PDB file of C-alpha atoms in Angstrom:
ATOM      1  CA  LEU A   1      47.211  17.277 141.806  1.00 29.00           C
ATOM      2  CA  ASP A   2      48.307  20.757 142.797  1.00 32.00           C
ATOM      3  CA  SER A   3      46.319  20.798 146.052  1.00 35.00           C
ATOM      4  CA  GLU A   4      45.297  18.231 148.632  1.00 42.00           C
ATOM      5  CA  VAL A   5      41.992  16.402 148.730  1.00 41.00           C
ATOM      6  CA  GLU A   6      39.902  17.352 151.746  1.00 45.00           C
ATOM      7  CA  GLU A   7      40.683  15.159 154.781  1.00 46.00           C
ATOM      8  CA  ASP A   8      37.003  14.325 155.317  1.00 50.00           C
ATOM      9  CA  ASP A   9      36.830  12.949 151.778  1.00 45.00           C
ATOM     10  CA  LEU A  10      39.842  10.738 152.443  1.00 41.00           C
ATOM     11  CA  ASP A  11      38.205   9.439 155.626  1.00 47.00           C
ATOM     12  CA  GLU A  12      35.144   8.560 153.573  1.00 46.00           C
ATOM     13  CA  LEU A  13      37.312   6.534 151.193  1.00 41.00           C
ATOM     14  CA  GLU A  14      39.007   4.657 154.050  1.00 42.00           C
ATOM     15  CA  ASP A  15      35.706   3.849 155.751  1.00 43.00           C
ATOM     16  CA  ASP A  16      34.066   2.479 152.622  1.00 45.00           C
ATOM     17  CA  ASP A  17      33.157  -1.157 152.163  1.00 48.00           C
ATOM     18  CA  ALA A  18      35.819  -3.846 151.843  1.00 53.00           C
ATOM     19  CA  LEU A  19      35.052  -4.658 148.241  1.00 67.00           C
ATOM     20  CA  GLY A  20      36.242  -1.373 146.766  1.00 77.00           C
ATOM     21  CA  SER A  21      34.699   1.712 145.242  1.00 83.00           C
ATOM     22  CA  LEU A  22      35.079   4.054 142.296  1.00 86.00           C
ATOM     23  CA  TYR A  23      35.191   7.826 142.622  1.00 86.00           C
ATOM     24  CA  ARG A  24      35.378  10.735 140.217  1.00 84.00           C
ATOM     25  CA  LEU A  25      37.535  13.652 141.383  1.00 86.00           C
ATOM     26  CA  ASP A  26      36.825  17.162 140.101  1.00 85.00           C
ATOM     27  CA  VAL A  27      40.317  18.641 139.855  1.00 86.00           C
ATOM     28  CA  ALA A  28      39.096  22.227 140.099  1.00 90.00           C
ATOM     29  CA  SER A  29      36.839  21.852 143.156  1.00 91.00           C
ATOM     30  CA  GLN A  30      38.507  18.756 144.682  1.00 89.00           C
ATOM     31  CA  ALA A  31      35.016  17.264 145.078  1.00 90.00           C
ATOM     32  CA  LEU A  32      34.757  13.477 145.205  1.00 89.00           C
ATOM     33  CA  THR A  33      31.721  11.806 143.658  1.00 86.00           C
ATOM     34  CA  ARG A  34      31.136   8.113 144.063  1.00 86.00           C
ATOM     35  CA  LEU A  35      30.284   6.237 140.880  1.00 85.00           C
ATOM     36  CA  GLU A  36      27.540   3.657 141.214  1.00 85.00           C
ATOM     37  CA  ALA A  37      29.093   0.441 139.931  1.00 85.00           C
ATOM     38  CA  ASP A  38      27.475  -2.341 141.941  1.00 85.00           C
ATOM     39  CA  ALA A  39      28.635  -5.060 139.541  1.00 90.00           C
ATOM     40  CA  VAL A  40      32.275  -4.251 140.286  1.00 92.00           C
ATOM     41  CA  GLY A  41      33.668  -5.947 143.386  1.00 92.00           C
ATOM     42  CA  VAL A  42      37.349  -4.944 143.320  1.00 91.00           C
ATOM     43  CA  PRO A  43      38.584  -2.456 140.705  1.00 92.00           C
ATOM     44  CA  ASN A  44      42.254  -3.077 139.902  1.00 91.00           C
ATOM     45  CA  SER A  45      42.850  -0.845 136.903  1.00 91.00           C
ATOM     46  CA  LEU A  46      41.121   1.950 134.998  1.00 93.00           C
ATOM     47  CA  ALA A  47      41.299   3.209 131.424  1.00 93.00           C
ATOM     48  CA  ILE A  48      39.322   5.805 129.513  1.00 92.00           C
ATOM     49  CA  SER A  49      38.051   5.062 126.024  1.00 94.00           C
ATOM     50  CA  PHE A  50      39.621   6.843 123.082  1.00 90.00           C
ATOM     51  CA  ASP A  51      36.561   9.087 122.669  1.00 92.00           C
ATOM     52  CA  CYS A  52      36.678   9.946 126.407  1.00 90.00           C
ATOM     53  CA  LYS A  53      33.075   8.837 126.920  1.00 93.00           C
ATOM     54  CA  SER A  54      33.522   5.510 128.719  1.00 95.00           C
ATOM     55  CA  LEU A  55      35.446   4.209 131.704  1.00 94.00           C
ATOM     56  CA  TYR A  56      36.863   0.688 131.512  1.00 96.00           C
ATOM     57  CA  ILE A  57      37.466  -1.179 134.770  1.00 96.00           C
ATOM     58  CA  ALA A  58      39.555  -4.328 135.133  1.00 95.00           C
ATOM     59  CA  GLY A  59      39.305  -6.296 138.358  1.00 94.00           C
ATOM     60  CA  GLN A  60      36.905  -8.667 140.061  1.00 94.00           C
ATOM     61  CA  ALA A  61      33.139  -8.931 140.030  1.00 95.00           C
ATOM     62  CA  VAL A  62      31.245  -9.066 143.323  1.00 92.00           C
ATOM     63  CA  ASP A  63      31.437 -12.875 143.260  1.00 93.00           C
ATOM     64  CA  GLY A  64      35.245 -12.723 142.981  1.00 93.00           C
ATOM     65  CA  THR A  65      35.594 -13.758 139.351  1.00 95.00           C
ATOM     66  CA  PRO A  66      37.980 -11.711 137.182  1.00 96.00           C
ATOM     67  CA  ALA A  67      36.257  -9.372 134.758  1.00 97.00           C
ATOM     68  CA  LEU A  68      36.402  -6.325 132.515  1.00 98.00           C
ATOM     69  CA  PHE A  69      33.652  -3.714 132.861  1.00 97.00           C
ATOM     70  CA  LYS A  70      32.588  -0.590 131.021  1.00 96.00           C
ATOM     71  CA  THR A  71      30.496   2.347 132.239  1.00 93.00           C
ATOM     72  CA  PRO A  72      29.779   5.903 131.032  1.00 91.00           C
ATOM     73  CA  LEU A  73      32.191   8.464 132.476  1.00 84.00           C
ATOM     74  CA  GLU A  74      29.276  10.583 133.664  1.00 80.00           C
ATOM     75  CA  GLY A  75      27.734   7.626 135.462  1.00 78.00           C
ATOM     76  CA  GLY A  76      25.204   5.053 134.363  1.00 84.00           C
ATOM     77  CA  PRO A  77      24.742   1.306 133.944  1.00 91.00           C
ATOM     78  CA  VAL A  78      27.779  -0.970 134.163  1.00 93.00           C
ATOM     79  CA  GLU A  79      28.326  -3.331 131.237  1.00 96.00           C
ATOM     80  CA  THR A  80      30.304  -6.539 131.718  1.00 97.00           C
ATOM     81  CA  VAL A  81      32.531  -6.764 128.647  1.00 97.00           C
ATOM     82  CA  TYR A  82      34.150 -10.041 129.687  1.00 98.00           C
ATOM     83  CA  GLN A  83      34.102 -12.222 132.809  1.00 97.00           C
ATOM     84  CA  GLY A  84      35.857 -15.419 133.864  1.00 97.00           C
ATOM     85  CA  ALA A  85      38.716 -17.571 132.577  1.00 95.00           C
ATOM     86  CA  PRO A  86      41.297 -17.265 131.173  1.00 95.00           C
ATOM     87  CA  LEU A  87      41.593 -14.050 133.201  1.00 95.00           C
ATOM     88  CA  GLN A  88      43.036 -14.548 136.683  1.00 93.00           C
ATOM     89  CA  THR A  89      44.041 -11.202 138.204  1.00 92.00           C
ATOM     90  CA  PRO A  90      43.651  -8.465 135.587  1.00 93.00           C
ATOM     91  CA  THR A  91      45.763  -5.395 136.163  1.00 88.00           C
ATOM     92  CA  GLY A  92      47.070  -2.610 133.861  1.00 89.00           C
ATOM     93  CA  MET A  93      45.306  -1.972 130.559  1.00 93.00           C
ATOM     94  CA  TYR A  94      44.897   0.370 127.621  1.00 94.00           C
ATOM     95  CA  VAL A  95      41.861   0.933 125.384  1.00 96.00           C
ATOM     96  CA  ASP A  96      42.546   1.794 121.748  1.00 94.00           C
ATOM     97  CA  ALA A  97      40.569   3.683 119.096  1.00 92.00           C
ATOM     98  CA  ASP A  98      38.662   0.499 118.133  1.00 95.00           C
ATOM     99  CA  ASP A  99      37.543  -0.092 121.742  1.00 95.00           C
ATOM    100  CA  VAL A 100      39.869  -3.061 122.077  1.00 97.00           C
ATOM    101  CA  ALA A 101      41.069  -3.388 125.659  1.00 97.00           C
ATOM    102  CA  TRP A 102      44.666  -4.559 125.972  1.00 96.00           C
ATOM    103  CA  VAL A 103      44.609  -6.121 129.430  1.00 96.00           C
ATOM    104  CA  LEU A 104      47.554  -7.414 131.434  1.00 93.00           C
ATOM    105  CA  ASP A 105      46.874 -10.353 133.710  1.00 94.00           C
ATOM    106  CA  HIS A 106      48.896 -11.950 136.523  1.00 85.00           C
ATOM    107  CA  ASP A 107      48.596 -15.700 136.003  1.00 75.00           C
ATOM    108  CA  GLY A 108      47.342 -17.272 139.223  1.00 58.00           C
ATOM    109  CA  GLU A 109      49.570 -20.356 139.071  1.00 58.00           C
ATOM    110  CA  ASP A 110      53.059 -19.096 138.297  1.00 57.00           C
ATOM    111  CA  ALA A 111      52.608 -15.321 138.633  1.00 59.00           C
ATOM    112  CA  GLU A 112      53.727 -14.819 135.046  1.00 81.00           C
ATOM    113  CA  GLY A 113      52.021 -12.107 133.064  1.00 89.00           C
ATOM    114  CA  VAL A 114      49.832 -12.429 129.997  1.00 93.00           C
ATOM    115  CA  LEU A 115      48.659  -9.667 127.672  1.00 95.00           C
ATOM    116  CA  TYR A 116      45.134 -10.221 126.353  1.00 96.00           C
ATOM    117  CA  ALA A 117      43.192  -8.369 123.683  1.00 97.00           C
ATOM    118  CA  ILE A 118      39.487  -8.092 124.537  1.00 98.00           C
ATOM    119  CA  THR A 119      37.165  -6.661 121.900  1.00 98.00           C
ATOM    120  CA  ALA A 120      34.026  -4.634 122.576  1.00 95.00           C
ATOM    121  CA  ASP A 121      32.016  -7.782 121.714  1.00 96.00           C
ATOM    122  CA  GLY A 122      33.779  -9.770 124.429  1.00 96.00           C
ATOM    123  CA  ASP A 123      36.138 -11.825 122.276  1.00 98.00           C
ATOM    124  CA  ILE A 124      39.396 -12.526 124.125  1.00 97.00           C
ATOM    125  CA  SER A 125      42.738 -13.700 122.759  1.00 96.00           C
ATOM    126  CA  PRO A 126      46.257 -13.895 124.227  1.00 95.00           C
ATOM    127  CA  VAL A 127      48.836 -11.609 122.618  1.00 94.00           C
ATOM    128  CA  VAL A 128      51.977 -12.488 124.558  1.00 92.00           C
ATOM    129  CA  THR A 129      52.677 -14.736 127.569  1.00 90.00           C
ATOM    130  CA  SER A 130      55.445 -15.390 130.109  1.00 88.00           C
ATOM    131  CA  LEU A 131      55.867 -11.725 131.025  1.00 90.00           C
ATOM    132  CA  THR A 132      57.566 -10.868 134.322  1.00 85.00           C
ATOM    133  CA  LEU A 133      55.393  -8.002 135.479  1.00 82.00           C
ATOM    134  CA  GLY A 134      55.724  -5.502 138.261  1.00 72.00           C
ATOM    135  CA  THR A 135      52.890  -4.853 140.693  1.00 73.00           C
ATOM    136  CA  PRO A 136      50.619  -3.335 139.635  1.00 77.00           C
ATOM    137  CA  GLY A 137      51.189  -4.130 135.993  1.00 80.00           C
ATOM    138  CA  GLY A 138      51.202  -1.419 133.358  1.00 86.00           C
ATOM    139  CA  CYS A 139      50.350  -1.490 129.669  1.00 91.00           C
ATOM    140  CA  SER A 140      49.982   1.111 126.951  1.00 90.00           C
ATOM    141  CA  LEU A 141      50.146   1.418 123.178  1.00 92.00           C
ATOM    142  CA  ASN A 142      52.285   3.889 121.296  1.00 89.00           C
ATOM    143  CA  ALA A 143      50.792   6.858 119.443  1.00 86.00           C
ATOM    144  CA  ALA A 144      50.566   4.835 116.227  1.00 88.00           C
ATOM    145  CA  GLY A 145      48.633   2.092 118.019  1.00 91.00           C
ATOM    146  CA  ASP A 146      50.793  -0.682 116.585  1.00 93.00           C
ATOM    147  CA  THR A 147      53.084  -1.520 119.512  1.00 93.00           C
ATOM    148  CA  ALA A 148      52.311  -2.451 123.121  1.00 93.00           C
ATOM    149  CA  TYR A 149      54.648  -1.287 125.904  1.00 91.00           C
ATOM    150  CA  MET A 150      54.837  -3.134 129.244  1.00 90.00           C
ATOM    151  CA  PRO A 151      57.166  -2.533 132.206  1.00 88.00           C
ATOM    152  CA  THR A 152      58.766  -5.848 133.138  1.00 88.00           C
ATOM    153  CA  THR A 153      61.574  -7.270 135.254  1.00 82.00           C
ATOM    154  CA  GLY A 154      64.243  -9.811 134.460  1.00 73.00           C
ATOM    155  CA  ASP A 155      67.238 -11.059 136.469  1.00 75.00           C
ATOM    156  CA  ASP A 156      66.524  -8.355 139.055  1.00 77.00           C
ATOM    157  CA  VAL A 157      66.780  -5.690 136.344  1.00 86.00           C
ATOM    158  CA  ALA A 158      63.916  -3.374 135.427  1.00 88.00           C
ATOM    159  CA  THR A 159      63.065  -3.547 131.742  1.00 88.00           C
ATOM    160  CA  MET A 160      60.549  -2.364 129.166  1.00 87.00           C
ATOM    161  CA  THR A 161      59.090  -5.036 126.900  1.00 91.00           C
ATOM    162  CA  THR A 162      57.543  -4.074 123.581  1.00 92.00           C
ATOM    163  CA  VAL A 163      55.491  -6.281 121.290  1.00 94.00           C
ATOM    164  CA  SER A 164      54.457  -5.569 117.718  1.00 95.00           C
ATOM    165  CA  LEU A 165      50.722  -6.078 117.362  1.00 93.00           C
ATOM    166  CA  ALA A 166      51.187  -6.867 113.670  1.00 91.00           C
ATOM    167  CA  ASP A 167      53.579  -9.813 113.906  1.00 92.00           C
ATOM    168  CA  GLY A 168      54.111 -10.462 117.616  1.00 91.00           C
ATOM    169  CA  SER A 169      57.817  -9.672 117.551  1.00 93.00           C
ATOM    170  CA  MET A 170      59.191  -8.627 120.940  1.00 93.00           C
ATOM    171  CA  ASN A 171      61.984  -6.413 122.183  1.00 93.00           C
ATOM    172  CA  THR A 172      63.275  -5.806 125.703  1.00 89.00           C
ATOM    173  CA  LEU A 173      65.053  -2.637 126.807  1.00 87.00           C
ATOM    174  CA  VAL A 174      66.840  -2.108 130.129  1.00 88.00           C
ATOM    175  CA  THR A 175      65.548   0.896 132.109  1.00 87.00           C
ATOM    176  CA  PRO A 176      68.495   2.072 134.259  1.00 86.00           C
ATOM    177  CA  GLY A 177      67.648   3.533 137.646  1.00 84.00           C
ATOM    178  CA  VAL A 178      64.165   2.018 137.826  1.00 87.00           C
ATOM    179  CA  VAL A 179      63.674  -0.325 140.797  1.00 82.00           C
ATOM    180  CA  GLU A 180      60.183  -1.822 140.410  1.00 82.00           C
ATOM    181  CA  PRO A 181      58.391  -0.763 137.209  1.00 83.00           C
ATOM    182  CA  ALA A 182      54.621  -0.564 137.485  1.00 80.00           C
ATOM    183  CA  GLY A 183      52.038   1.718 135.842  1.00 81.00           C
ATOM    184  CA  LEU A 184      52.672   3.095 132.365  1.00 84.00           C
ATOM    185  CA  ARG A 185      50.904   5.543 130.074  1.00 80.00           C
ATOM    186  CA  THR A 186      51.853   6.799 126.634  1.00 79.00           C
ATOM    187  CA  ALA A 187      50.728  10.038 125.012  1.00 80.00           C
ATOM    188  CA  ARG A 188      48.081   9.494 122.364  1.00 75.00           C
ATOM    189  CA  GLU A 189      49.596  11.793 119.764  1.00 77.00           C
ATOM    190  CA  ALA A 190      53.309  11.801 120.618  1.00 75.00           C
ATOM    191  CA  SER A 191      56.082   9.275 121.260  1.00 75.00           C
ATOM    192  CA  VAL A 192      56.298  10.092 124.971  1.00 81.00           C
ATOM    193  CA  PHE A 193      55.398   7.911 127.955  1.00 79.00           C
ATOM    194  CA  ALA A 194      55.362   8.132 131.740  1.00 86.00           C
ATOM    195  CA  LEU A 195      56.515   5.209 133.886  1.00 85.00           C
ATOM    196  CA  VAL A 196      55.835   4.691 137.597  1.00 86.00           C
ATOM    197  CA  ASP A 197      58.570   3.162 139.762  1.00 85.00           C
ATOM    198  CA  HIS A 198      56.605   1.425 142.517  1.00 78.00           C
ATOM    199  CA  GLU A 199      59.553   0.822 144.869  1.00 80.00           C
ATOM    200  CA  GLY A 200      61.646   3.819 143.846  1.00 80.00           C
ATOM    201  CA  ASP A 201      58.852   6.314 144.617  1.00 82.00           C
ATOM    202  CA  SER A 202      59.426   7.987 141.270  1.00 88.00           C
ATOM    203  CA  ILE A 203      57.743   8.774 137.969  1.00 87.00           C
ATOM    204  CA  TYR A 204      59.865   8.824 134.813  1.00 86.00           C
ATOM    205  CA  SER A 205      59.163  10.269 131.392  1.00 84.00           C
ATOM    206  CA  ALA A 206      60.881   9.058 128.256  1.00 77.00           C
ATOM    207  CA  GLN A 207      60.713   9.214 124.490  1.00 75.00           C
TER     208      GLN A 207
END
């Protein structure tokens, strides 16, 4: 943002309940509006649908179980798309043109990452496992929608793992200078992405 959020609004965020809350920020006016999403306990990651009408929320329900939610961007009822196992700690995600949510998950037992595909009807299937994810995890598809990109780590080296959604083939690229890769977002109509370095306090762009 080009200007700072009002200090009173930040105090309101800090004083909110322990579960977590969702807010919409008007960039022009800097006004914060709380979204009513009572079904969501702890929101971990957000993604906007391809038609820009819905907000997807990955995190925990109020009872602590992992879940994926969906709600209109302008506010309204919260739909539970999927809840429960095999999800453990859902993190970064991307929603494609078919409303399939590609959700990264930190496995609760060995902290390895799993990429799941969750359809709008609530069908879930693993795409790739044994990922070494940063925190928070990041996931995005390329402009063509046929390859998933995920920041990963290996042997204390920051990397970018790609997986073909057609045949599952994987590739790993070293990302020099990145300390702890985290959030990731690709442009929808161009081969450009932005990568957050959680420990390096930096944001990188690449093609």
